[in-house]
PDB file of C-alpha atoms in Angstrom:
ATOM      1  CA  UNK A 278       2.739  42.892 -69.818  1.00 45.00           C
ATOM      2  CA  UNK A 279       0.992  42.849 -66.439  1.00 54.00           C
ATOM      3  CA  UNK A 280      -0.106  39.303 -65.642  1.00 65.00           C
ATOM      4  CA  UNK A 281      -1.467  40.148 -62.194  1.00 75.00           C
ATOM      5  CA  UNK A 282      -5.148  39.535 -61.586  1.00 84.00           C
ATOM      6  CA  UNK A 283      -7.482  42.159 -60.237  1.00 93.00           C
ATOM      7  CA  UNK A 284      -6.897  45.876 -60.248  1.00 96.00           C
ATOM      8  CA  UNK A 285      -4.202  48.235 -59.010  1.00 97.00           C
ATOM      9  CA  UNK A 286      -4.584  51.189 -56.636  1.00 97.00           C
ATOM     10  CA  UNK A 287      -7.622  53.407 -57.136  1.00 98.00           C
ATOM     11  CA  UNK A 288      -6.836  55.764 -60.030  1.00 96.00           C
ATOM     12  CA  UNK A 289      -6.002  59.311 -59.028  1.00 96.00           C
ATOM     13  CA  UNK A 290      -4.716  58.535 -55.554  1.00 95.00           C
ATOM     14  CA  UNK A 291      -6.340  59.203 -52.166  1.00 96.00           C
ATOM     15  CA  UNK A 292      -7.807  62.485 -53.315  1.00 96.00           C
ATOM     16  CA  UNK A 293      -9.998  60.634 -55.812  1.00 98.00           C
ATOM     17  CA  UNK A 294     -11.104  57.842 -53.456  1.00 98.00           C
ATOM     18  CA  UNK A 295     -14.791  57.142 -52.903  1.00 97.00           C
ATOM     19  CA  UNK A 296     -16.002  57.838 -49.359  1.00 96.00           C
ATOM     20  CA  UNK A 297     -14.460  55.590 -46.693  1.00 97.00           C
ATOM     21  CA  UNK A 298     -15.305  55.136 -43.048  1.00 94.00           C
ATOM     22  CA  UNK A 299     -18.493  54.080 -41.230  1.00 96.00           C
ATOM     23  CA  UNK A 300     -21.198  52.959 -43.644  1.00 96.00           C
ATOM     24  CA  UNK A 301     -18.837  52.723 -46.611  1.00 98.00           C
ATOM     25  CA  UNK A 302     -18.046  49.332 -48.164  1.00 98.00           C
ATOM     26  CA  UNK A 303     -14.575  50.439 -49.298  1.00 98.00           C
ATOM     27  CA  UNK A 304     -11.376  49.213 -47.661  1.00 98.00           C
ATOM     28  CA  UNK A 305      -8.694  51.960 -47.488  1.00 98.00           C
ATOM     29  CA  UNK A 306      -5.887  49.391 -47.738  1.00 98.00           C
ATOM     30  CA  UNK A 307      -7.329  47.939 -50.946  1.00 98.00           C
ATOM     31  CA  UNK A 308      -7.892  51.401 -52.401  1.00 98.00           C
ATOM     32  CA  UNK A 309      -4.254  52.273 -51.703  1.00 98.00           C
ATOM     33  CA  UNK A 310      -2.589  48.998 -52.689  1.00 97.00           C
ATOM     34  CA  UNK A 311      -4.959  47.501 -55.255  1.00 98.00           C
ATOM     35  CA  UNK A 312      -7.366  44.587 -55.114  1.00 98.00           C
ATOM     36  CA  UNK A 313      -5.888  41.324 -56.397  1.00 96.00           C
ATOM     37  CA  UNK A 314      -8.589  39.075 -54.983  1.00 96.00           C
ATOM     38  CA  UNK A 315     -10.685  36.757 -57.129  1.00 94.00           C
ATOM     39  CA  UNK A 316     -13.937  38.675 -56.671  1.00 96.00           C
ATOM     40  CA  UNK A 317     -16.510  39.936 -59.159  1.00 96.00           C
ATOM     41  CA  UNK A 318     -16.125  43.545 -60.279  1.00 96.00           C
ATOM     42  CA  UNK A 319     -19.030  44.639 -58.100  1.00 97.00           C
ATOM     43  CA  UNK A 320     -16.935  43.938 -54.992  1.00 98.00           C
ATOM     44  CA  UNK A 321     -13.626  45.475 -56.091  1.00 98.00           C
ATOM     45  CA  UNK A 322     -12.026  47.427 -53.236  1.00 98.00           C
ATOM     46  CA  UNK A 323     -14.756  46.329 -50.812  1.00 98.00           C
ATOM     47  CA  UNK A 324     -13.813  44.968 -47.388  1.00 98.00           C
ATOM     48  CA  UNK A 325     -14.556  41.315 -46.668  1.00 98.00           C
ATOM     49  CA  UNK A 326     -17.144  42.369 -44.097  1.00 98.00           C
ATOM     50  CA  UNK A 327     -18.936  44.561 -46.635  1.00 98.00           C
ATOM     51  CA  UNK A 328     -18.973  41.782 -49.223  1.00 98.00           C
ATOM     52  CA  UNK A 329     -20.423  39.310 -46.709  1.00 98.00           C
ATOM     53  CA  UNK A 330     -23.068  41.807 -45.632  1.00 98.00           C
ATOM     54  CA  UNK A 331     -24.155  42.329 -49.233  1.00 98.00           C
ATOM     55  CA  UNK A 332     -24.178  38.594 -49.984  1.00 98.00           C
ATOM     56  CA  UNK A 333     -26.360  38.102 -46.906  1.00 98.00           C
ATOM     57  CA  UNK A 334     -29.097  40.145 -48.574  1.00 98.00           C
ATOM     58  CA  UNK A 335     -29.607  37.495 -51.270  1.00 97.00           C
ATOM     59  CA  UNK A 336     -28.326  34.146 -49.980  1.00 98.00           C
ATOM     60  CA  UNK A 337     -29.660  30.955 -51.546  1.00 98.00           C
ATOM     61  CA  UNK A 338     -31.807  28.933 -49.116  1.00 98.00           C
ATOM     62  CA  UNK A 339     -29.525  25.937 -49.673  1.00 98.00           C
ATOM     63  CA  UNK A 340     -27.174  24.590 -47.002  1.00 98.00           C
ATOM     64  CA  UNK A 341     -24.269  22.273 -47.796  1.00 98.00           C
ATOM     65  CA  UNK A 342     -22.857  19.818 -45.249  1.00 98.00           C
ATOM     66  CA  UNK A 343     -20.071  17.270 -45.347  1.00 97.00           C
ATOM     67  CA  UNK A 344     -18.883  14.586 -42.979  1.00 96.00           C
ATOM     68  CA  UNK A 345     -15.304  15.540 -42.196  1.00 93.00           C
ATOM     69  CA  UNK A 346     -13.965  12.120 -41.255  1.00 86.00           C
ATOM     70  CA  UNK A 347     -10.709  12.421 -43.192  1.00 82.00           C
ATOM     71  CA  UNK A 348      -8.481  15.259 -44.347  1.00 73.00           C
ATOM     72  CA  UNK A 349     -10.080  15.145 -47.801  1.00 78.00           C
ATOM     73  CA  UNK A 350      -8.323  17.399 -50.309  1.00 82.00           C
ATOM     74  CA  UNK A 351     -11.636  17.911 -52.144  1.00 90.00           C
ATOM     75  CA  UNK A 352     -13.446  19.535 -49.239  1.00 93.00           C
ATOM     76  CA  UNK A 353     -12.158  22.957 -50.230  1.00 94.00           C
ATOM     77  CA  UNK A 354     -13.636  22.517 -53.698  1.00 95.00           C
ATOM     78  CA  UNK A 355     -17.034  21.917 -52.120  1.00 96.00           C
ATOM     79  CA  UNK A 356     -16.765  25.197 -50.262  1.00 97.00           C
ATOM     80  CA  UNK A 357     -15.652  27.057 -53.382  1.00 97.00           C
ATOM     81  CA  UNK A 358     -18.643  25.747 -55.346  1.00 97.00           C
ATOM     82  CA  UNK A 359     -20.949  26.652 -52.467  1.00 98.00           C
ATOM     83  CA  UNK A 360     -19.603  30.200 -52.630  1.00 98.00           C
ATOM     84  CA  UNK A 361     -20.337  30.333 -56.366  1.00 97.00           C
ATOM     85  CA  UNK A 362     -24.012  29.698 -55.581  1.00 98.00           C
ATOM     86  CA  UNK A 363     -24.026  31.921 -52.470  1.00 98.00           C
ATOM     87  CA  UNK A 364     -25.428  29.220 -50.206  1.00 98.00           C
ATOM     88  CA  UNK A 365     -26.849  30.071 -46.813  1.00 98.00           C
ATOM     89  CA  UNK A 366     -24.349  27.976 -44.880  1.00 98.00           C
ATOM     90  CA  UNK A 367     -21.594  25.375 -44.882  1.00 98.00           C
ATOM     91  CA  UNK A 368     -21.782  22.690 -42.199  1.00 98.00           C
ATOM     92  CA  UNK A 369     -18.712  20.737 -41.140  1.00 97.00           C
ATOM     93  CA  UNK A 370     -19.702  17.488 -39.399  1.00 97.00           C
ATOM     94  CA  UNK A 371     -17.132  15.673 -37.287  1.00 96.00           C
ATOM     95  CA  UNK A 372     -13.587  16.995 -37.160  1.00 93.00           C
ATOM     96  CA  UNK A 373     -13.520  20.759 -36.756  1.00 92.00           C
ATOM     97  CA  UNK A 374     -10.383  21.238 -38.831  1.00 92.00           C
ATOM     98  CA  UNK A 375     -10.759  20.702 -42.564  1.00 93.00           C
ATOM     99  CA  UNK A 376      -8.538  21.093 -45.627  1.00 90.00           C
ATOM    100  CA  UNK A 377      -9.075  24.693 -46.703  1.00 91.00           C
ATOM    101  CA  UNK A 378      -6.547  24.763 -49.520  1.00 91.00           C
ATOM    102  CA  UNK A 379      -9.008  24.134 -52.359  1.00 91.00           C
ATOM    103  CA  UNK A 380     -11.405  26.764 -51.017  1.00 95.00           C
ATOM    104  CA  UNK A 381      -9.064  29.533 -52.217  1.00 94.00           C
ATOM    105  CA  UNK A 382     -10.222  31.732 -49.270  1.00 95.00           C
ATOM    106  CA  UNK A 383     -13.850  31.656 -50.461  1.00 96.00           C
ATOM    107  CA  UNK A 384     -14.809  30.421 -46.977  1.00 97.00           C
ATOM    108  CA  UNK A 385     -14.346  34.040 -45.817  1.00 97.00           C
ATOM    109  CA  UNK A 386     -17.542  34.945 -47.648  1.00 98.00           C
ATOM    110  CA  UNK A 387     -19.671  32.095 -46.263  1.00 98.00           C
ATOM    111  CA  UNK A 388     -21.188  31.244 -42.900  1.00 98.00           C
ATOM    112  CA  UNK A 389     -19.509  28.136 -41.497  1.00 98.00           C
ATOM    113  CA  UNK A 390     -21.068  25.937 -38.817  1.00 98.00           C
ATOM    114  CA  UNK A 391     -19.549  22.997 -36.966  1.00 98.00           C
ATOM    115  CA  UNK A 392     -21.443  19.955 -35.706  1.00 98.00           C
ATOM    116  CA  UNK A 393     -19.790  17.320 -33.572  1.00 97.00           C
ATOM    117  CA  UNK A 394     -21.717  14.516 -35.235  1.00 97.00           C
ATOM    118  CA  UNK A 395     -24.610  13.844 -37.591  1.00 97.00           C
ATOM    119  CA  UNK A 396     -27.109  13.811 -34.719  1.00 98.00           C
ATOM    120  CA  UNK A 397     -26.175  17.419 -33.999  1.00 98.00           C
ATOM    121  CA  UNK A 398     -26.591  18.346 -37.680  1.00 98.00           C
ATOM    122  CA  UNK A 399     -30.019  16.696 -37.873  1.00 98.00           C
ATOM    123  CA  UNK A 400     -31.100  18.429 -34.674  1.00 98.00           C
ATOM    124  CA  UNK A 401     -30.069  21.787 -36.129  1.00 98.00           C
ATOM    125  CA  UNK A 402     -31.822  21.084 -39.435  1.00 98.00           C
ATOM    126  CA  UNK A 403     -34.979  19.969 -37.650  1.00 98.00           C
ATOM    127  CA  UNK A 404     -35.086  23.152 -35.606  1.00 98.00           C
ATOM    128  CA  UNK A 405     -34.581  25.169 -38.798  1.00 98.00           C
ATOM    129  CA  UNK A 406     -37.327  23.256 -40.616  1.00 98.00           C
ATOM    130  CA  UNK A 407     -34.928  22.010 -43.288  1.00 98.00           C
ATOM    131  CA  UNK A 408     -34.937  18.470 -44.701  1.00 98.00           C
ATOM    132  CA  UNK A 409     -31.546  16.789 -45.073  1.00 98.00           C
ATOM    133  CA  UNK A 410     -30.859  15.066 -48.392  1.00 98.00           C
ATOM    134  CA  UNK A 411     -27.875  12.764 -48.669  1.00 98.00           C
ATOM    135  CA  UNK A 412     -25.846  12.449 -51.853  1.00 98.00           C
ATOM    136  CA  UNK A 413     -24.366   8.976 -52.344  1.00 97.00           C
ATOM    137  CA  UNK A 414     -24.653   6.106 -54.809  1.00 95.00           C
ATOM    138  CA  UNK A 415     -25.944   3.485 -52.409  1.00 95.00           C
ATOM    139  CA  UNK A 416     -28.647   0.873 -52.809  1.00 95.00           C
ATOM    140  CA  UNK A 417     -32.049   2.500 -52.573  1.00 96.00           C
ATOM    141  CA  UNK A 418     -30.844   5.946 -53.635  1.00 98.00           C
ATOM    142  CA  UNK A 419     -32.786   7.895 -56.238  1.00 98.00           C
ATOM    143  CA  UNK A 420     -31.473   9.801 -59.283  1.00 98.00           C
ATOM    144  CA  UNK A 421     -30.749  13.399 -58.333  1.00 98.00           C
ATOM    145  CA  UNK A 422     -31.630  14.456 -61.886  1.00 95.00           C
ATOM    146  CA  UNK A 423     -35.286  13.612 -61.323  1.00 95.00           C
ATOM    147  CA  UNK A 424     -35.667  13.947 -57.552  1.00 97.00           C
ATOM    148  CA  UNK A 425     -37.721  17.025 -56.535  1.00 97.00           C
ATOM    149  CA  UNK A 426     -35.042  18.750 -54.461  1.00 98.00           C
ATOM    150  CA  UNK A 427     -36.720  21.170 -52.017  1.00 98.00           C
ATOM    151  CA  UNK A 428     -35.854  24.855 -52.279  1.00 98.00           C
ATOM    152  CA  UNK A 429     -34.805  25.035 -48.650  1.00 98.00           C
ATOM    153  CA  UNK A 430     -32.763  21.998 -47.685  1.00 98.00           C
ATOM    154  CA  UNK A 431     -29.401  20.628 -46.618  1.00 98.00           C
ATOM    155  CA  UNK A 432     -27.332  18.564 -49.053  1.00 98.00           C
ATOM    156  CA  UNK A 433     -25.133  16.188 -47.067  1.00 98.00           C
ATOM    157  CA  UNK A 434     -22.016  14.560 -48.511  1.00 97.00           C
ATOM    158  CA  UNK A 435     -19.671  11.873 -47.251  1.00 94.00           C
ATOM    159  CA  UNK A 436     -16.197  11.045 -48.514  1.00 87.00           C
ATOM    160  CA  UNK A 437     -15.473   9.340 -51.819  1.00 80.00           C
ATOM    161  CA  UNK A 438     -13.796   6.380 -50.144  1.00 83.00           C
ATOM    162  CA  UNK A 439     -16.514   5.490 -47.636  1.00 87.00           C
ATOM    163  CA  UNK A 440     -19.537   7.576 -48.641  1.00 92.00           C
ATOM    164  CA  UNK A 441     -22.111   8.636 -46.103  1.00 96.00           C
ATOM    165  CA  UNK A 442     -21.962   7.043 -42.684  1.00 96.00           C
ATOM    166  CA  UNK A 443     -24.794   4.678 -41.672  1.00 97.00           C
ATOM    167  CA  UNK A 444     -25.923   7.289 -39.150  1.00 97.00           C
ATOM    168  CA  UNK A 445     -26.143   9.913 -41.865  1.00 98.00           C
ATOM    169  CA  UNK A 446     -28.094   7.648 -44.212  1.00 98.00           C
ATOM    170  CA  UNK A 447     -30.545   6.778 -41.440  1.00 97.00           C
ATOM    171  CA  UNK A 448     -31.269  10.432 -40.697  1.00 97.00           C
ATOM    172  CA  UNK A 449     -31.686  11.687 -44.272  1.00 98.00           C
ATOM    173  CA  UNK A 450     -35.121  12.267 -45.765  1.00 97.00           C
ATOM    174  CA  UNK A 451     -33.766  10.671 -48.935  1.00 98.00           C
ATOM    175  CA  UNK A 452     -30.440   9.789 -50.517  1.00 98.00           C
ATOM    176  CA  UNK A 453     -29.862  10.772 -54.136  1.00 98.00           C
ATOM    177  CA  UNK A 454     -27.183   9.587 -56.527  1.00 97.00           C
ATOM    178  CA  UNK A 455     -25.628  11.147 -59.614  1.00 97.00           C
ATOM    179  CA  UNK A 456     -26.268   8.956 -62.634  1.00 96.00           C
ATOM    180  CA  UNK A 457     -23.015   7.969 -64.325  1.00 95.00           C
ATOM    181  CA  UNK A 458     -22.415   6.424 -67.723  1.00 95.00           C
ATOM    182  CA  UNK A 459     -18.753   5.419 -67.640  1.00 96.00           C
ATOM    183  CA  UNK A 460     -16.634   2.764 -65.950  1.00 96.00           C
ATOM    184  CA  UNK A 461     -15.800   4.537 -62.681  1.00 90.00           C
ATOM    185  CA  UNK A 462     -18.087   3.774 -59.766  1.00 87.00           C
ATOM    186  CA  UNK A 463     -17.798   7.106 -57.964  1.00 88.00           C
ATOM    187  CA  UNK A 464     -16.907  10.777 -58.296  1.00 92.00           C
ATOM    188  CA  UNK A 465     -14.623  12.649 -55.954  1.00 92.00           C
ATOM    189  CA  UNK A 466     -16.292  14.820 -53.347  1.00 93.00           C
ATOM    190  CA  UNK A 467     -15.590  18.101 -55.125  1.00 95.00           C
ATOM    191  CA  UNK A 468     -17.053  16.935 -58.439  1.00 96.00           C
ATOM    192  CA  UNK A 469     -20.086  15.297 -56.831  1.00 96.00           C
ATOM    193  CA  UNK A 470     -20.888  18.394 -54.809  1.00 97.00           C
ATOM    194  CA  UNK A 471     -20.584  20.640 -57.857  1.00 98.00           C
ATOM    195  CA  UNK A 472     -23.018  18.494 -59.833  1.00 98.00           C
ATOM    196  CA  UNK A 473     -25.482  18.176 -56.952  1.00 98.00           C
ATOM    197  CA  UNK A 474     -25.465  21.891 -56.159  1.00 98.00           C
ATOM    198  CA  UNK A 475     -25.975  22.678 -59.830  1.00 98.00           C
ATOM    199  CA  UNK A 476     -28.890  20.214 -59.978  1.00 98.00           C
ATOM    200  CA  UNK A 477     -30.468  22.139 -57.102  1.00 98.00           C
ATOM    201  CA  UNK A 478     -29.718  25.497 -58.747  1.00 98.00           C
ATOM    202  CA  UNK A 479     -31.336  24.486 -62.038  1.00 97.00           C
ATOM    203  CA  UNK A 480     -34.591  24.005 -60.150  1.00 97.00           C
ATOM    204  CA  UNK A 481     -34.493  26.999 -57.871  1.00 98.00           C
ATOM    205  CA  UNK A 482     -32.232  29.819 -59.077  1.00 95.00           C
ATOM    206  CA  UNK A 483     -33.238  32.221 -61.843  1.00 83.00           C
TER     207      UNK A 483
END
């Protein structure tokens, strides 16, 4: 039994390949060796560049940002969820290097931006005409379930241990929290981002 994911070499060998070369989305190496990537069937045997180009034609107007103050293992999960909703961009605030392990290479299909600090992120968002909404369970935050999340916006996350920085809170148009009903005070970054992005998607994606 073949337990490998994906598909093997293109059936019929090189003589049966679809057109390759300039203007073609197909990657000759993948056609010859098989495509074991975790991609939807539409993108089987396509090059990374071709997949990104096609995704660019229907990106969501949502941007996702996180303050990278620690080597948080959950950061990769944020990126993977962002890929699932085809967001317009991922913004890394603070340390340039981040823990990519949980992303499972989905960052290859997204546009990543780095900002040295929150002031730089807010300056970028202002120039782009995008409000920044923080996600944190702090005093004065509003329930994300009922907050009218804008279609075009930036969702900004901190770390689970410290939350958003004071500078981030001060610059956000609003800070929303995820209503919880159990005993734990907070969610890890990956879980919180998944819920928040889904809350946005429920409002704005078909």
